[in-house]
CSV table of C-alpha atoms in Angstrom, one decimal:
chain,number,residue,atom,x,y,z
A,1,MET,CA,0.0,0.0,0.0
A,2,MET,CA,1.3,3.4,-0.9
A,3,VAL,CA,0.0,7.0,-0.8
A,4,ILE,CA,1.3,10.0,-2.5
A,5,VAL,CA,0.1,13.5,-1.5
A,6,VAL,CA,1.0,16.5,-3.7
A,7,GLU,CA,0.3,20.2,-3.1
A,8,ASN,CA,0.7,22.8,-5.8
A,9,ALA,CA,1.8,20.3,-8.3
A,10,PRO,CA,1.7,20.9,-12.1
A,11,PRO,CA,-1.2,19.2,-13.9
A,12,ARG,CA,1.1,17.0,-16.0
A,13,LEU,CA,2.6,15.5,-12.8
A,14,ARG,CA,-0.9,14.9,-11.4
A,15,GLY,CA,-1.9,13.3,-14.7
A,16,ARG,CA,1.1,11.0,-14.6
A,17,LEU,CA,0.3,9.9,-11.0
A,18,GLY,CA,-3.2,9.2,-12.2
A,19,VAL,CA,-1.8,6.7,-14.8
A,20,TYR,CA,-0.8,4.3,-12.0
A,21,LEU,CA,-2.6,5.4,-8.9
A,22,ILE,CA,-6.1,6.4,-7.9
A,23,GLU,CA,-6.7,10.1,-6.9
A,24,VAL,CA,-9.1,9.6,-4.0
A,25,HIS,CA,-9.0,13.2,-2.9
A,26,CYS,CA,-7.5,16.4,-4.4
A,27,GLY,CA,-3.8,15.6,-4.7
A,28,VAL,CA,-4.0,12.3,-2.8
A,29,TYR,CA,-3.0,9.2,-4.7
A,30,VAL,CA,-3.2,5.6,-3.5
A,31,GLY,CA,-2.1,2.3,-4.9
A,32,THR,CA,-0.5,-1.1,-3.9
A,33,GLN,CA,2.6,-1.3,-6.1
A,34,SER,CA,6.0,-2.6,-5.4
A,35,LYS,CA,9.2,-0.8,-4.3
A,36,ARG,CA,10.4,-0.5,-7.9
A,37,VAL,CA,7.3,1.2,-9.1
A,38,ARG,CA,7.2,3.3,-6.0
A,39,GLU,CA,10.7,4.6,-6.6
A,40,MET,CA,10.0,5.2,-10.2
A,41,LEU,CA,7.0,7.3,-9.3
A,42,TRP,CA,8.8,9.2,-6.6
A,43,LYS,CA,11.6,10.0,-9.0
A,44,GLN,CA,9.1,11.6,-11.3
A,45,VAL,CA,7.5,13.5,-8.4
A,46,VAL,CA,10.8,14.9,-7.3
A,47,SER,CA,11.8,15.9,-10.8
A,48,PHE,CA,8.6,17.5,-11.9
A,49,ILE,CA,6.9,19.0,-8.8
A,50,ASP,CA,8.5,22.5,-9.5
A,51,ASP,CA,7.5,24.8,-6.6
A,52,GLY,CA,5.0,22.4,-5.1
A,53,ASN,CA,5.6,19.8,-2.3
A,54,ALA,CA,4.9,16.2,-1.9
A,55,VAL,CA,4.9,13.3,0.6
A,56,MET,CA,4.9,9.6,-0.1
A,57,MET,CA,4.1,7.0,2.5
A,58,TRP,CA,4.0,3.2,2.2
A,59,LYS,CA,3.5,0.1,4.3
A,60,THR,CA,6.7,-1.5,5.4
A,61,ASN,CA,8.1,-3.5,8.4
A,62,THR,CA,9.4,-0.5,10.4
A,63,GLU,CA,8.3,-0.1,14.0
A,64,SER,CA,5.4,2.2,13.0
A,65,GLY,CA,4.5,-0.2,10.1
A,66,PHE,CA,5.1,2.4,7.5
A,67,ASP,CA,7.7,4.8,6.2
A,68,PHE,CA,7.6,8.1,4.3
A,69,VAL,CA,9.6,10.6,2.4
A,70,THR,CA,8.9,14.3,1.7
A,71,HIS,CA,10.0,16.7,-1.0
A,72,GLY,CA,9.6,20.5,-1.4
A,73,LYS,CA,8.9,23.3,1.1
A,74,ASN,CA,6.4,22.4,3.8
A,75,ARG,CA,5.8,23.5,7.4
A,76,ARG,CA,5.9,19.8,8.4
A,77,VAL,CA,9.4,18.4,8.4
A,78,PRO,CA,10.2,14.7,9.2
A,79,VAL,CA,12.4,14.2,12.3
A,80,GLU,CA,14.0,11.1,13.6
A,81,MET,CA,13.5,10.5,17.4
A,82,ASP,CA,15.0,7.3,18.9
A,83,GLY,CA,14.7,5.5,15.6
A,84,LEU,CA,11.1,6.5,15.2
A,85,LYS,CA,10.3,8.9,12.4
A,86,LEU,CA,8.1,11.8,13.5
A,87,VAL,CA,7.0,15.1,12.1
A,88,ALA,CA,8.0,18.5,13.3
A,89,PHE,CA,5.5,21.3,12.6
A,90,HIS,CA,7.2,24.6,12.1
A,91,PRO,CA,5.6,27.9,13.0
A,92,GLU,CA,4.7,30.2,10.2
A,93,ALA,CA,7.8,32.1,9.0
A,94,ILE,CA,6.2,35.5,8.7
A,95,GLN,CA,3.9,36.4,11.6
A,96,ARG,CA,0.7,38.2,10.7
A,97,TRP,CA,1.1,41.0,13.3
A,98,ALA,CA,4.7,41.7,12.4
B,1,MET,CA,12.0,22.7,-18.9
B,2,ASN,CA,12.2,19.0,-19.7
B,3,GLY,CA,9.2,16.8,-20.2
B,4,LEU,CA,8.3,13.9,-18.0
B,5,PRO,CA,9.9,10.6,-19.1
B,6,PRO,CA,7.6,8.5,-21.2
B,7,PRO,CA,5.2,6.3,-19.1
B,8,LYS,CA,6.4,2.7,-18.8
B,9,PRO,CA,4.7,-0.6,-18.2
B,10,ILE,CA,4.9,-2.3,-14.8
B,11,MET,CA,4.9,-6.0,-14.0
B,12,MET,CA,1.7,-8.0,-14.6
B,13,LYS,CA,1.6,-9.3,-11.1
B,14,GLU,CA,1.4,-5.8,-9.7
B,15,ARG,CA,-1.8,-5.0,-11.6
B,16,VAL,CA,-5.5,-5.2,-11.1
B,17,SER,CA,-6.9,-7.9,-13.4
B,18,MET,CA,-9.4,-6.0,-15.4
B,19,LEU,CA,-11.8,-3.1,-15.6
B,20,PHE,CA,-15.1,-2.9,-17.5
B,21,LEU,CA,-16.0,0.6,-18.9
B,22,GLU,CA,-19.1,1.7,-20.5
B,23,TYR,CA,-20.8,4.9,-21.7
B,24,GLY,CA,-18.3,7.6,-22.2
B,25,GLU,CA,-15.3,8.9,-24.1
B,26,LEU,CA,-11.9,7.7,-23.2
B,27,ASP,CA,-9.3,10.4,-23.6
B,28,VAL,CA,-6.1,11.7,-22.1
B,29,LEU,CA,-6.2,14.8,-20.0
B,30,ASP,CA,-3.1,16.2,-18.4
B,31,GLY,CA,-1.3,12.9,-19.4
B,32,SER,CA,-3.8,10.7,-17.5
B,33,PHE,CA,-6.3,8.2,-19.0
B,34,VAL,CA,-9.8,9.6,-18.3
B,35,LEU,CA,-13.4,8.4,-19.0
B,36,VAL,CA,-15.6,11.4,-19.6
B,37,ASP,CA,-19.3,10.7,-19.5
B,38,LYS,CA,-22.0,12.6,-21.3
B,39,THR,CA,-22.6,14.9,-18.3
B,40,GLY,CA,-18.9,15.8,-18.3
B,41,ILE,CA,-18.0,13.8,-15.3
B,42,ARG,CA,-14.4,12.7,-15.5
B,43,THR,CA,-13.1,9.5,-14.0
B,44,GLN,CA,-9.4,8.8,-14.0
B,45,ILE,CA,-8.5,5.2,-14.9
B,46,PRO,CA,-5.2,4.0,-13.6
B,47,VAL,CA,-4.4,2.2,-16.9
B,48,GLY,CA,-0.8,1.5,-15.9
B,49,SER,CA,-2.1,-0.6,-13.0
B,50,VAL,CA,-4.6,-2.7,-14.9
B,51,ALA,CA,-3.9,-5.8,-17.0
B,52,CYS,CA,-6.7,-5.2,-19.4
B,53,LEU,CA,-9.6,-2.8,-20.0
B,54,LEU,CA,-12.8,-4.3,-21.4
B,55,LEU,CA,-14.6,-1.6,-23.4
B,56,GLN,CA,-18.4,-2.2,-23.6
B,57,PRO,CA,-20.8,-0.8,-26.1
B,58,GLY,CA,-21.2,2.9,-25.6
B,59,THR,CA,-17.5,3.8,-25.3
B,60,ARG,CA,-15.4,6.0,-27.7
B,61,VAL,CA,-11.7,6.0,-27.6
B,62,SER,CA,-9.4,8.7,-28.7
B,63,HIS,CA,-6.0,8.3,-30.5
B,64,ALA,CA,-4.2,9.6,-27.4
B,65,ALA,CA,-5.9,7.2,-25.2
B,66,VAL,CA,-4.8,4.2,-27.2
B,67,VAL,CA,-1.3,5.6,-27.3
B,68,LEU,CA,-1.2,5.9,-23.6
B,69,ALA,CA,-2.7,2.4,-23.0
B,70,SER,CA,-0.1,0.8,-25.3
B,71,ARG,CA,2.8,2.7,-23.7
B,72,VAL,CA,1.9,1.3,-20.3
B,73,GLY,CA,1.1,-2.2,-21.7
B,74,CYS,CA,-2.6,-2.2,-20.9
B,75,LEU,CA,-4.5,-4.5,-23.3
B,76,LEU,CA,-7.7,-2.9,-24.6
B,77,VAL,CA,-10.5,-5.4,-25.4
B,78,TRP,CA,-13.6,-4.3,-27.2
B,79,VAL,CA,-16.5,-6.5,-26.1
B,80,GLY,CA,-20.1,-6.9,-27.2
B,81,GLU,CA,-23.0,-8.1,-25.3
B,82,ALA,CA,-22.2,-9.8,-22.0
B,83,GLY,CA,-18.5,-9.0,-22.4
B,84,VAL,CA,-17.9,-11.4,-25.3
B,85,ARG,CA,-14.8,-10.3,-27.1
B,86,VAL,CA,-15.0,-8.4,-30.4
B,87,TYR,CA,-11.5,-7.0,-31.0
B,88,ALA,CA,-8.4,-6.3,-29.0
B,89,ALA,CA,-5.6,-3.8,-29.3
B,90,GLY,CA,-3.3,-1.6,-27.4
B,91,GLN,CA,-0.6,-4.1,-26.4
B,92,PRO,CA,1.1,-5.2,-29.5
B,93,GLY,CA,3.0,-8.3,-28.5
B,94,GLY,CA,5.6,-9.9,-30.7
B,95,ALA,CA,8.3,-8.0,-28.9
B,96,ARG,CA,10.5,-10.9,-28.2
B,97,SER,CA,11.7,-12.9,-31.2
B,98,ASP,CA,13.5,-15.4,-29.0
B,99,ARG,CA,10.3,-16.2,-27.1
B,100,LEU,CA,8.3,-16.5,-30.3
B,101,LEU,CA,10.8,-18.9,-31.9
B,102,TYR,CA,10.9,-20.9,-28.7
B,103,GLN,CA,7.2,-21.3,-28.6
B,104,ALA,CA,7.0,-22.1,-32.3
B,105,LYS,CA,9.9,-24.7,-31.9
B,106,LEU,CA,8.0,-26.4,-29.1
B,107,ALA,CA,4.8,-26.4,-31.1
B,108,LEU,CA,6.5,-27.9,-34.1
B,109,ASP,CA,8.4,-30.7,-32.3
B,110,PRO,CA,6.0,-33.6,-31.7
B,111,THR,CA,7.7,-34.8,-28.6
B,112,ALA,CA,8.1,-31.4,-27.1
B,113,ARG,CA,4.5,-30.5,-27.9
B,114,LEU,CA,3.3,-33.7,-26.2
B,115,ASN,CA,5.3,-32.9,-23.1
B,116,VAL,CA,3.8,-29.4,-23.0
B,117,VAL,CA,0.3,-30.8,-23.4
B,118,ARG,CA,1.0,-33.4,-20.6
B,119,ARG,CA,2.2,-30.7,-18.2
B,120,MET,CA,-0.9,-28.6,-19.0
B,121,TYR,CA,-3.0,-31.7,-18.2
B,122,LYS,CA,-1.2,-32.1,-14.9
B,123,ILE,CA,-1.7,-28.5,-13.8
B,124,ARG,CA,-5.3,-28.7,-14.8
B,125,PHE,CA,-6.3,-32.0,-13.1
B,126,GLY,CA,-3.7,-32.2,-10.4
B,127,GLU,CA,-2.4,-35.6,-11.6
B,128,ASP,CA,-0.3,-37.0,-14.4
B,129,PRO,CA,-2.2,-38.1,-17.5
B,130,PRO,CA,-2.0,-41.8,-18.4
B,131,ALA,CA,1.3,-42.7,-20.0
B,132,ARG,CA,1.8,-43.4,-23.7
B,133,ARG,CA,-1.2,-41.5,-25.0
B,134,SER,CA,-1.2,-39.3,-28.1
B,135,ILE,CA,-2.4,-35.7,-28.1
B,136,GLU,CA,-5.6,-36.9,-29.8
B,137,GLN,CA,-6.2,-39.4,-27.0
B,138,LEU,CA,-5.4,-36.9,-24.3
B,139,ARG,CA,-7.8,-34.5,-25.9
B,140,GLY,CA,-10.5,-37.2,-25.7
B,141,ILE,CA,-9.8,-37.9,-22.1
B,142,GLU,CA,-9.8,-34.2,-21.3
B,143,GLY,CA,-13.1,-33.6,-23.1
B,144,ALA,CA,-14.8,-36.4,-21.1
B,145,ARG,CA,-13.4,-35.0,-17.9
B,146,VAL,CA,-14.6,-31.5,-18.7
B,147,ARG,CA,-18.1,-32.7,-19.5
B,148,ALA,CA,-18.2,-34.6,-16.2
B,149,THR,CA,-16.9,-31.5,-14.4
B,150,TYR,CA,-19.6,-29.3,-15.9
B,151,GLN,CA,-22.2,-31.9,-14.7
B,152,LEU,CA,-20.7,-32.1,-11.3
B,153,LEU,CA,-20.6,-28.4,-10.7
B,154,ALA,CA,-24.0,-27.9,-12.2
B,155,ALA,CA,-25.3,-30.5,-9.7
B,156,LYS,CA,-23.5,-28.8,-6.8
B,157,TYR,CA,-25.1,-25.4,-7.5
B,158,GLY,CA,-28.4,-27.0,-8.4
B,159,ILE,CA,-28.8,-25.8,-11.9
B,160,LYS,CA,-30.1,-27.6,-15.0
B,161,TRP,CA,-27.2,-28.2,-17.4
B,162,THR,CA,-27.6,-29.7,-20.8
B,163,ARG,CA,-24.4,-28.9,-22.6
B,164,ARG,CA,-22.0,-26.0,-23.4
B,165,ASN,CA,-23.7,-24.2,-26.1
B,166,TYR,CA,-23.9,-20.6,-27.2
B,167,ASN,CA,-24.6,-18.7,-30.4
B,168,PRO,CA,-22.9,-15.2,-30.5
B,169,ASP,CA,-25.4,-14.1,-33.2
B,170,HIS,CA,-28.4,-15.0,-31.2
B,171,TRP,CA,-27.2,-14.2,-27.7
B,172,ASP,CA,-30.7,-14.3,-26.1
B,173,LEU,CA,-31.3,-17.8,-27.2
B,174,SER,CA,-28.7,-19.3,-24.9
B,175,ASP,CA,-29.8,-20.5,-21.5
B,176,THR,CA,-28.7,-18.7,-18.3
B,177,PRO,CA,-25.9,-21.0,-17.3
B,178,ASN,CA,-24.4,-20.7,-20.8
B,179,LYS,CA,-24.7,-17.0,-20.8
B,180,CYS,CA,-23.0,-16.7,-17.4
B,181,LEU,CA,-20.3,-19.0,-18.6
B,182,SER,CA,-19.6,-17.0,-21.8
B,183,ALA,CA,-19.4,-13.8,-19.8
B,184,ALA,CA,-17.0,-15.4,-17.2
B,185,THR,CA,-14.7,-17.0,-19.8
B,186,SER,CA,-14.3,-13.9,-21.8
B,187,CYS,CA,-13.1,-12.1,-18.6
B,188,LEU,CA,-10.5,-14.9,-18.2
B,189,TYR,CA,-9.5,-14.8,-21.9
B,190,GLY,CA,-8.8,-11.0,-21.7
B,191,VAL,CA,-6.6,-11.5,-18.7
B,192,CYS,CA,-4.8,-14.5,-20.2
B,193,GLU,CA,-4.2,-12.7,-23.5
B,194,ALA,CA,-2.7,-9.7,-21.6
B,195,ALA,CA,-0.4,-12.0,-19.7
B,196,ILE,CA,0.7,-14.0,-22.7
B,197,LEU,CA,1.6,-10.8,-24.6
B,198,ALA,CA,3.4,-9.4,-21.5
B,199,ALA,CA,5.5,-12.6,-21.3
B,200,GLY,CA,6.5,-12.2,-24.9
B,201,TYR,CA,4.6,-15.1,-26.5
B,202,ALA,CA,2.1,-15.4,-29.4
B,203,PRO,CA,-1.6,-15.9,-28.6
B,204,ALA,CA,-2.1,-17.8,-31.8
B,205,ILE,CA,0.4,-20.7,-31.3
B,206,GLY,CA,-1.4,-23.2,-29.2
B,207,PHE,CA,-0.6,-26.7,-28.1
B,208,ILE,CA,-4.0,-28.3,-27.3
B,209,HIS,CA,-6.0,-25.8,-29.2
B,210,THR,CA,-4.7,-24.9,-32.7
B,211,GLY,CA,-5.7,-23.0,-35.7
B,212,LYS,CA,-7.4,-20.1,-34.0
B,213,PRO,CA,-6.1,-16.5,-33.4
B,214,LEU,CA,-6.2,-17.1,-29.7
B,215,SER,CA,-5.3,-20.8,-29.5
B,216,PHE,CA,-2.7,-20.3,-26.8
B,217,VAL,CA,-5.0,-18.1,-24.8
B,218,TYR,CA,-7.5,-21.0,-24.7
B,219,ASP,CA,-4.8,-23.4,-23.6
B,220,VAL,CA,-3.6,-21.1,-20.8
B,221,ALA,CA,-7.2,-20.2,-19.7
B,222,ASP,CA,-8.2,-23.8,-19.5
B,223,MET,CA,-5.6,-24.3,-16.7
B,224,PHE,CA,-7.5,-21.9,-14.5
B,225,LYS,CA,-11.0,-22.2,-15.8
B,226,PHE,CA,-12.5,-24.8,-13.6
B,227,GLN,CA,-11.1,-23.4,-10.3
B,228,THR,CA,-12.2,-19.9,-11.0
B,229,VAL,CA,-14.7,-18.8,-13.6
B,230,VAL,CA,-16.9,-21.9,-14.0
B,231,PRO,CA,-18.0,-22.2,-10.4
B,232,ILE,CA,-18.7,-18.5,-10.4
B,233,ALA,CA,-20.8,-18.6,-13.5
B,234,PHE,CA,-22.8,-21.5,-12.1
B,235,LYS,CA,-23.3,-20.0,-8.7
B,236,ILE,CA,-24.6,-16.8,-10.3
B,237,ALA,CA,-26.8,-18.7,-12.7
B,238,ALA,CA,-28.3,-20.5,-9.8
B,239,LYS,CA,-29.1,-17.5,-7.7
B,240,GLU,CA,-29.5,-14.5,-9.9
B,241,THR,CA,-32.0,-13.5,-12.5
B,242,THR,CA,-31.3,-9.8,-13.2
B,243,ASP,CA,-28.1,-8.1,-14.4
B,244,ILE,CA,-26.3,-11.5,-14.4
B,245,GLU,CA,-23.4,-10.4,-16.7
B,246,ARG,CA,-22.4,-7.6,-14.4
B,247,LYS,CA,-22.5,-9.9,-11.3
B,248,VAL,CA,-20.4,-12.5,-13.1
B,249,ARG,CA,-17.8,-9.9,-14.0
B,250,LEU,CA,-17.6,-8.6,-10.4
B,251,ALA,CA,-17.3,-12.1,-9.0
B,252,CYS,CA,-14.6,-12.9,-11.6
B,253,ARG,CA,-12.5,-10.0,-10.6
B,254,ASP,CA,-12.7,-11.0,-6.9
B,255,ALA,CA,-11.8,-14.6,-7.8
B,256,PHE,CA,-8.8,-13.5,-9.9
B,257,ARG,CA,-7.6,-11.5,-6.9
B,258,GLU,CA,-8.3,-14.2,-4.4
B,259,TRP,CA,-6.5,-16.9,-6.5
B,260,LYS,CA,-3.7,-14.6,-7.4
B,261,VAL,CA,-4.2,-15.4,-11.0
B,262,LEU,CA,-2.1,-12.5,-12.3
B,263,ASN,CA,0.7,-13.7,-10.1
B,264,ASP,CA,0.5,-17.2,-11.4
B,265,ILE,CA,-0.2,-17.0,-15.1
B,266,ILE,CA,3.3,-16.1,-16.3
B,267,PRO,CA,5.1,-18.6,-14.1
B,268,PHE,CA,2.6,-21.3,-15.3
B,269,ILE,CA,3.2,-20.4,-18.9
B,270,ASP,CA,7.0,-20.7,-18.3
B,271,GLU,CA,6.5,-24.0,-16.5
B,272,VAL,CA,4.4,-25.6,-19.2
B,273,LEU,CA,6.8,-24.5,-21.9
B,274,ALA,CA,9.8,-25.6,-20.0
B,275,ALA,CA,8.2,-29.0,-19.7
B,276,GLY,CA,8.8,-29.3,-23.5
B,277,GLY,CA,12.4,-29.9,-22.7
B,278,LEU,CA,13.9,-27.5,-25.3
B,279,ASP,CA,16.2,-24.5,-24.8
B,280,ILE,CA,15.3,-21.0,-25.7
B,281,PRO,CA,17.0,-20.6,-29.1
B,282,LYS,CA,20.2,-18.5,-29.1
B,283,ALA,CA,20.9,-15.8,-31.7
B,284,HIS,CA,22.6,-17.4,-34.7
B,285,ALA,CA,26.4,-16.9,-35.0
B,286,GLU,CA,26.4,-14.2,-37.7
B,287,ALA,CA,23.8,-12.1,-35.9
B,288,VAL,CA,24.6,-8.4,-35.6
B,289,PRO,CA,24.4,-7.3,-32.0
B,290,VAL,CA,21.8,-4.8,-31.0
B,291,ALA,CA,22.9,-1.3,-32.1
B,292,ILE,CA,21.0,0.7,-29.5
B,293,PRO,CA,21.2,-0.9,-26.0
B,294,GLU,CA,17.9,-1.7,-24.3
B,295,LYS,CA,16.7,0.7,-21.7
B,296,GLU,CA,16.2,-0.6,-18.2
B,297,LYS,CA,13.0,-2.7,-18.1
B,298,THR,CA,10.3,-2.0,-15.6
B,299,GLY,CA,7.7,-4.3,-17.0
B,300,ASP,CA,7.5,-8.0,-18.0
B,301,ASP,CA,9.8,-9.4,-20.7
B,302,GLY,CA,7.3,-8.9,-23.6
B,303,HIS,CA,6.5,-5.3,-22.8
B,304,ARG,CA,7.9,-2.7,-25.1
B,305,SER,CA,9.4,0.2,-23.2
């Protein structure tokens, strides 16, 4: 099982993801392909996302039962804590009252 | 700005077996395969992850859609009433000359062919066929066993069975069990044809069946038929009266997934051909090596990428 979520992605990349996966929600793609296919798709995401950002997660035998990678600018950044992969949520860079 | 790399086929065993589509235009939007219905609703079809698409009456296909389907190795099968096949395209096949020559060599050599047929028989019935029988005799034994199996399954599901009989020109004249059976077998044929092409073999060169465009498809399908689609067809013929073809198709897809048919077809094809006892022919000595090296393969051997 794998899920790819893209934000602000160009239409051609979203179309390409739709060739192999099912878009269950805006920018959310799901499928059950192998590692090889997953890596092929992620390579395309990284190369063609432009200014957008993306995350891909998949079922695997880690402690949490899954793993994920991210690409592009996002306020959520993966961090490793005692071998467990967590996500750090960064405050907005520009504060509204400033 | 560079374009995306061309879409590539993925392995058969990673795919969903089949998808039936009806009423709408198949087109490519933003590089993705889309079914657009008459109200403008778009449904993305993950063609790259499907072994074959069965297009029912009421579909129109654009040039770009066929191009994309063939690039990702998805077989398009146009079907008529109840999913009975009319025409197929999209996955060209014939991509591997060594496999084609191998298959032809096996079919032409009487001993090899008999060995292949015997292995098919073994996979099908779970036991070795009686020794020292000709292909003709094996076919006779097989026919008798098949008729008995039909009777047995019909009795098990409590339906009235006369014989396998259908007339594609007068569809409505067939009885319900035969209609269900036709719908179910055409699902299996679509999937088997896609797998044979993906493995690099020719659908026309059969071992038990011969002389038809899909002889090898029938050979391969017969290895799975009585475990999967025949019980489904009879079960639905016994219970249902409306919309039977659709129910048969849905049940077939579930059965293909449950029996891991897409996982098994290509290994089974390799196994029966290997039973022939011949080697895959090597290129002849004076052959010129390939000028442009092959790109890394992502799909099965017979996929063009």
